[in-house]
């Protein structure tokens, strides 16, 4: 772990003992960092010390279903047939709110969310702007309207396909990845690689519509071949030993932190988030239909990240109407989906510039 980062457990008052990483003095303005899938609080390790050195108190939790965060009674339910509703977006917002309150705060200067942490951060700012005073969304644009199921149309293509989010919602997805033939470490190496700027196939561009023919233009880690699981999909693009050795943004020792945790817990905790989306369990968020994010906001993503365009129109809607005080939309060259790990110095610069404007 980088120097200056501390670890502890915090009872968030919502039934979770949250494993958090923190850096900086607790009496400084607080920034809350929310990871995505398949990540951990550890995903923020490269930006936390610099933010703390700039005078901020930085907190990154393992979110519900991930890593060392567990329920105070029996732990989060890792069963496919368990309590899926506890992973609804509204409950994830309550987790974040409870953590802020447990830290003795009435508000935080900013909430920053990456990947699936982005919609959590967005709904934090949308529903409780008094607590989450600004928001930075990373890698996943927020348009508030969920995309409809397109599985039948994808399966009917001449090359039959399926959408990764609906695959992640299947009973077999966890077992496919947790006990894949290549092992968790090799699976994660290939997964992180294929979604990074290192993989030459990542040359994203805007898609015309949410249609099967358009979505099928994306790489197979998004729009999968119908007969393949995710472990099989990314195994075909496994980097060479030389490429792995040359990867400075995710060394083997760093990857081992992820692989050890996921080998221990499996992936079902994170997959439950996808099920809440694809199974329509987030309908309580319809209360906020049409509501805008009015606190200062920014967006950061890698220029080589297909996630920007995976929901056609979301990137544009976020800037044009959903976020009414958008202070910047930045696509970082040389980075793919894991932008804060691939290009941490640029992300640090952008975050500090944004925070200086909204807190100064």
PDB file of N, CA and C in Angstrom, residues 5 30 35 46 76 82 86 92 94 106 126 135 140 164 180 230 249 263 292 335-336 341:
ATOM      1  N   UNK A   5      -1.497   5.938   3.407  1.00  0.00           N
ATOM      2  CA  UNK A   5      -2.851   5.389   3.363  1.00  0.00           C
ATOM      3  C   UNK A   5      -3.059   4.475   4.564  1.00  0.00           C
ATOM      4  N   UNK A  30     -13.585  16.677   3.153  1.00  0.00           N
ATOM      5  CA  UNK A  30     -13.597  15.242   2.857  1.00  0.00           C
ATOM      6  C   UNK A  30     -14.003  14.984   1.414  1.00  0.00           C
ATOM      7  N   UNK A  35     -15.608   2.941  -5.787  1.00  0.00           N
ATOM      8  CA  UNK A  35     -15.088   2.098  -6.861  1.00  0.00           C
ATOM      9  C   UNK A  35     -16.201   1.415  -7.623  1.00  0.00           C
ATOM     10  N   UNK A  46      -3.544   5.116  -6.005  1.00  0.00           N
ATOM     11  CA  UNK A  46      -2.575   5.990  -6.665  1.00  0.00           C
ATOM     12  C   UNK A  46      -2.955   7.465  -6.593  1.00  0.00           C
ATOM     13  N   UNK A  76     -22.605  -9.628   4.013  1.00  0.00           N
ATOM     14  CA  UNK A  76     -23.452  -9.438   2.828  1.00  0.00           C
ATOM     15  C   UNK A  76     -23.705 -10.795   2.178  1.00  0.00           C
ATOM     16  N   UNK A  82     -30.070 -15.067  -2.579  1.00  0.00           N
ATOM     17  CA  UNK A  82     -30.140 -14.306  -1.342  1.00  0.00           C
ATOM     18  C   UNK A  82     -30.875 -12.980  -1.490  1.00  0.00           C
ATOM     19  N   UNK A  86     -31.043  -5.736  -1.295  1.00  0.00           N
ATOM     20  CA  UNK A  86     -30.145  -4.902  -0.488  1.00  0.00           C
ATOM     21  C   UNK A  86     -29.072  -4.242  -1.337  1.00  0.00           C
ATOM     22  N   UNK A  92     -27.374   1.513  -1.886  1.00  0.00           N
ATOM     23  CA  UNK A  92     -25.953   1.859  -1.989  1.00  0.00           C
ATOM     24  C   UNK A  92     -25.736   3.327  -1.649  1.00  0.00           C
ATOM     25  N   UNK A  94     -27.640   4.942   0.490  1.00  0.00           N
ATOM     26  CA  UNK A  94     -27.768   4.960   1.950  1.00  0.00           C
ATOM     27  C   UNK A  94     -26.480   4.483   2.611  1.00  0.00           C
ATOM     28  N   UNK A 106     -21.367  16.217   8.317  1.00  0.00           N
ATOM     29  CA  UNK A 106     -22.676  16.608   7.816  1.00  0.00           C
ATOM     30  C   UNK A 106     -22.685  16.642   6.291  1.00  0.00           C
ATOM     31  N   UNK A 126     -27.644  13.686  -6.634  1.00  0.00           N
ATOM     32  CA  UNK A 126     -28.988  14.029  -7.089  1.00  0.00           C
ATOM     33  C   UNK A 126     -29.988  14.039  -5.932  1.00  0.00           C
ATOM     34  N   UNK A 135     -19.791  16.481  -7.394  1.00  0.00           N
ATOM     35  CA  UNK A 135     -19.666  15.096  -7.839  1.00  0.00           C
ATOM     36  C   UNK A 135     -18.765  15.020  -9.063  1.00  0.00           C
ATOM     37  N   UNK A 140     -18.239   6.190 -16.601  1.00  0.00           N
ATOM     38  CA  UNK A 140     -19.626   5.809 -16.893  1.00  0.00           C
ATOM     39  C   UNK A 140     -20.492   7.052 -16.871  1.00  0.00           C
ATOM     40  N   UNK A 164     -23.221  -7.861 -21.827  1.00  0.00           N
ATOM     41  CA  UNK A 164     -22.490  -8.319 -20.633  1.00  0.00           C
ATOM     42  C   UNK A 164     -23.274  -8.105 -19.352  1.00  0.00           C
ATOM     43  N   UNK A 180     -12.880 -20.325 -12.981  1.00  0.00           N
ATOM     44  CA  UNK A 180     -12.524 -20.498 -14.396  1.00  0.00           C
ATOM     45  C   UNK A 180     -11.236 -21.313 -14.522  1.00  0.00           C
ATOM     46  N   UNK A 230     -17.632 -14.826 -19.725  1.00  0.00           N
ATOM     47  CA  UNK A 230     -16.663 -13.725 -19.679  1.00  0.00           C
ATOM     48  C   UNK A 230     -15.231 -14.226 -19.532  1.00  0.00           C
ATOM     49  N   UNK A 249       1.176   0.219 -14.695  1.00  0.00           N
ATOM     50  CA  UNK A 249       0.008   0.754 -13.994  1.00  0.00           C
ATOM     51  C   UNK A 249      -0.705  -0.321 -13.177  1.00  0.00           C
ATOM     52  N   UNK A 263     -10.594 -14.287  -5.092  1.00  0.00           N
ATOM     53  CA  UNK A 263     -10.489 -15.731  -4.879  1.00  0.00           C
ATOM     54  C   UNK A 263     -11.146 -16.123  -3.566  1.00  0.00           C
ATOM     55  N   UNK A 292     -32.572  16.785 -12.057  1.00  0.00           N
ATOM     56  CA  UNK A 292     -31.213  17.025 -12.535  1.00  0.00           C
ATOM     57  C   UNK A 292     -30.221  17.019 -11.381  1.00  0.00           C
ATOM     58  N   UNK A 335      -5.303   6.386 -21.737  1.00  0.00           N
ATOM     59  CA  UNK A 335      -5.995   5.626 -20.682  1.00  0.00           C
ATOM     60  C   UNK A 335      -7.232   4.975 -21.270  1.00  0.00           C
ATOM     61  N   UNK A 336      -7.548   3.792 -20.745  1.00  0.00           N
ATOM     62  CA  UNK A 336      -8.783   3.107 -21.071  1.00  0.00           C
ATOM     63  C   UNK A 336      -9.748   3.224 -19.914  1.00  0.00           C
ATOM     64  N   UNK A 341      -6.081   4.401 -12.490  1.00  0.00           N
ATOM     65  CA  UNK A 341      -4.917   3.539 -12.314  1.00  0.00           C
ATOM     66  C   UNK A 341      -3.945   3.690 -13.486  1.00  0.00           C
TER      67      UNK A 341
END
